[in-house]
Amino acid sequence: MLILILPSILLEAQVKEVKKLNKHDLLFKITPTSILDPTFPKIEFGASFILDDKIGIQTKFAQKVDIFHMDDINRYDGYKFSIESQYLFSRKMYVAIENGILRNKLTDNMQYFVSSTDQTIIEDNYQALNEKVFAILKFGYIFYISKRLIFDCFAGVGLEYHQRTIEDLEFNPASGNLDVIDFYEWFGPTYTEKREPGIRLSFGLNINWRHK
């Protein structure tokens, strides 16, 4: 009888072991939902390491790929890098703090007259640089698909600080002696620079592959 029961006990123990993250687990991951981010569509991937039964650390890198403006894809460039500390308060749930930086560059041009009396059109090429640093409190739920394949979904809210500067722009709106043909409200009232804090939301799905 013991011989018949023992295999089932061992199998049950193995299943429970599979359905949790263990000390020194290394997971490689991709976040497919990041490509649908309307504010910063990107291809995002990374890795996480379980330091002990409760603490983990995660790093991620993302390259911007704007599927919403494919005709203008050569005008946009950007990346995101983040480090996340995780606390697993159960085998299926965790809380985390993500800190990171996001940089985005837009190459564009505008046209204007030399002056009100000289109607010669000048084309001004410039770069708009956006930089954000952020910290987000996140909660996640883990789905154990198999021993190696693991999904986790997450959502969170935090703060960001946004700085935007314009480079190589010849036009100075403060001079008052130029008539702008194309005015880009995207730059905001100061036109050349913007600094402001804000709220940052985060949600998505990670597909993890456990390396053993």
XYZ file of C-alpha atoms in Angstrom:
212
model
C 0.000 0.000 0.000
C 2.819 2.362 0.881
C 4.429 1.650 -2.479
C 1.196 2.692 -4.217
C 0.684 5.875 -2.163
C 4.292 7.136 -2.176
C 4.436 8.038 -5.914
C 1.263 10.107 -5.632
C 2.654 11.958 -2.606
C 5.886 12.726 -4.455
C 3.969 13.863 -7.530
C 1.786 16.188 -5.454
C 4.867 17.680 -3.816
C 6.452 18.219 -7.232
C 3.344 20.000 -8.540
C 3.319 22.341 -5.548
C 7.024 23.035 -6.068
C 6.422 23.907 -9.729
C 3.622 26.326 -8.857
C 5.844 28.749 -6.983
C 8.945 30.797 -7.550
C 11.945 29.486 -5.666
C 15.207 30.941 -4.434
C 17.699 31.612 -7.259
C 15.107 31.190 -10.029
C 16.089 33.115 -13.166
C 13.306 34.202 -15.524
C 13.633 35.714 -18.994
C 10.631 37.748 -20.068
C 8.916 39.722 -22.781
C 6.000 42.137 -22.351
C 3.826 41.862 -25.490
C 1.256 44.385 -24.246
C 3.883 47.169 -24.400
C 3.529 47.426 -28.185
C -0.051 48.675 -27.635
C 0.914 51.508 -25.269
C -0.591 54.631 -26.948
C 1.848 57.006 -25.212
C 5.054 55.024 -25.888
C 4.582 51.854 -28.012
C 7.633 49.632 -27.649
C 9.180 46.184 -27.739
C 10.048 45.379 -24.123
C 12.027 42.492 -22.666
C 14.036 41.731 -19.559
C 14.918 39.294 -16.789
C 14.203 38.758 -13.117
C 16.038 36.884 -10.376
C 14.589 35.542 -7.138
C 17.024 36.398 -4.352
C 15.174 34.340 -1.749
C 11.665 32.967 -1.245
C 10.152 36.459 -0.921
C 12.435 38.981 -2.638
C 13.066 39.395 -6.357
C 14.692 41.946 -8.644
C 13.792 42.679 -12.256
C 15.390 44.703 -15.047
C 13.747 45.664 -18.333
C 14.771 47.407 -21.521
C 12.472 48.635 -24.282
C 13.008 50.086 -27.762
C 10.300 52.339 -29.154
C 8.416 50.970 -32.173
C 5.496 53.240 -33.048
C 2.907 51.044 -34.747
C 0.454 53.957 -34.612
C 2.617 56.150 -36.886
C 4.374 53.698 -39.197
C 4.638 56.313 -41.989
C 6.687 58.498 -39.638
C 8.695 55.721 -37.995
C 12.035 57.270 -39.045
C 11.158 60.488 -37.194
C 10.836 58.807 -33.820
C 13.433 57.165 -31.639
C 13.417 56.245 -27.978
C 14.081 53.739 -25.245
C 13.045 52.814 -21.704
C 15.110 51.239 -18.921
C 13.825 50.220 -15.501
C 14.764 48.329 -12.346
C 12.088 46.766 -10.166
C 12.206 45.422 -6.615
C 9.578 42.756 -5.893
C 8.151 41.272 -2.710
C 6.231 38.000 -3.122
C 3.714 37.892 -0.276
C 2.192 34.680 -1.670
C 3.105 32.184 -4.384
C 0.742 33.947 -6.791
C 0.847 37.626 -5.783
C 3.522 40.273 -5.444
C 3.988 43.976 -4.792
C 6.791 45.916 -6.497
C 8.397 49.319 -6.901
C 9.612 50.123 -10.420
C 12.108 52.949 -11.014
C 13.175 53.930 -14.499
C 13.922 56.406 -17.225
C 12.243 56.940 -20.577
C 13.780 58.953 -23.414
C 12.144 59.840 -26.702
C 13.446 61.874 -29.646
C 11.340 63.373 -32.430
C 13.021 64.734 -35.579
C 10.812 67.248 -37.388
C 10.816 70.569 -39.223
C 8.754 73.752 -39.417
C 8.504 76.630 -41.881
C 8.314 80.381 -41.371
C 8.884 83.688 -43.157
C 12.148 85.559 -42.681
C 10.149 88.602 -41.550
C 6.832 90.348 -42.142
C 8.378 92.193 -45.074
C 10.561 89.389 -46.408
C 8.289 86.532 -47.455
C 11.133 84.109 -48.079
C 10.244 80.759 -46.518
C 12.848 79.142 -44.283
C 12.641 75.473 -43.335
C 13.867 74.855 -39.813
C 14.940 71.313 -38.858
C 15.035 70.449 -35.168
C 14.861 67.672 -32.581
C 12.446 67.476 -29.663
C 13.881 65.491 -26.744
C 11.562 64.102 -24.071
C 12.937 62.593 -20.877
C 10.939 61.107 -18.016
C 12.100 59.609 -14.732
C 9.500 57.696 -12.769
C 8.686 55.558 -9.732
C 5.632 53.265 -9.700
C 3.992 51.109 -7.032
C 2.715 47.931 -8.713
C 0.742 44.824 -7.826
C 0.980 41.598 -9.797
C -0.693 38.207 -10.103
C 1.191 35.095 -11.287
C -0.152 32.306 -13.502
C 1.885 29.061 -13.574
C 1.269 27.559 -17.013
C 3.967 24.905 -16.676
C 7.247 24.352 -14.861
C 9.036 26.788 -17.149
C 6.285 28.940 -18.696
C 4.896 31.548 -16.307
C 2.632 34.539 -16.952
C 2.163 37.518 -14.669
C -0.157 40.481 -15.083
C 0.459 43.755 -13.251
C -1.027 47.189 -12.649
C 0.191 50.216 -10.760
C 0.340 53.972 -10.353
C 3.170 56.342 -9.534
C 4.848 59.667 -10.219
C 6.968 60.911 -13.098
C 8.982 64.033 -13.826
C 8.907 65.154 -17.444
C 11.468 67.396 -19.105
C 11.275 68.401 -22.763
C 13.839 70.464 -24.685
C 14.182 71.505 -28.302
C 17.556 71.290 -30.076
C 18.788 72.881 -33.328
C 15.767 75.180 -33.549
C 16.632 78.509 -35.204
C 13.250 80.143 -34.707
C 12.824 82.060 -31.459
C 9.173 82.890 -30.731
C 10.241 85.483 -28.146
C 11.832 87.667 -30.850
C 8.440 88.624 -32.246
C 9.788 89.409 -35.718
C 8.871 86.150 -37.473
C 5.495 84.964 -38.765
C 5.094 81.250 -38.188
C 3.338 79.290 -40.920
C 3.107 75.979 -39.059
C 2.600 76.332 -35.323
C 2.926 73.130 -33.287
C 0.801 73.306 -30.147
C 2.476 70.027 -29.142
C 5.322 72.076 -27.655
C 3.093 73.902 -25.183
C 3.064 77.604 -24.322
C 6.809 77.978 -23.742
C 7.555 76.279 -27.077
C 11.223 75.548 -26.389
C 11.200 73.906 -22.974
C 8.868 72.196 -20.509
C 9.356 70.771 -17.035
C 6.532 69.253 -15.012
C 5.623 66.393 -12.627
C 2.775 64.043 -13.408
C 0.954 60.815 -12.681
C 2.155 57.639 -14.411
C 0.065 54.499 -14.872
C 1.427 51.044 -15.626
C -0.328 47.809 -16.559
C 0.399 44.833 -18.768
C 1.323 41.171 -19.087
C 4.729 39.512 -18.814
C 5.463 36.164 -20.476
C 8.255 34.494 -18.481
C 10.478 31.522 -19.229
C 12.070 29.994 -16.126
C 15.675 28.930 -16.646
C 16.638 25.876 -14.602
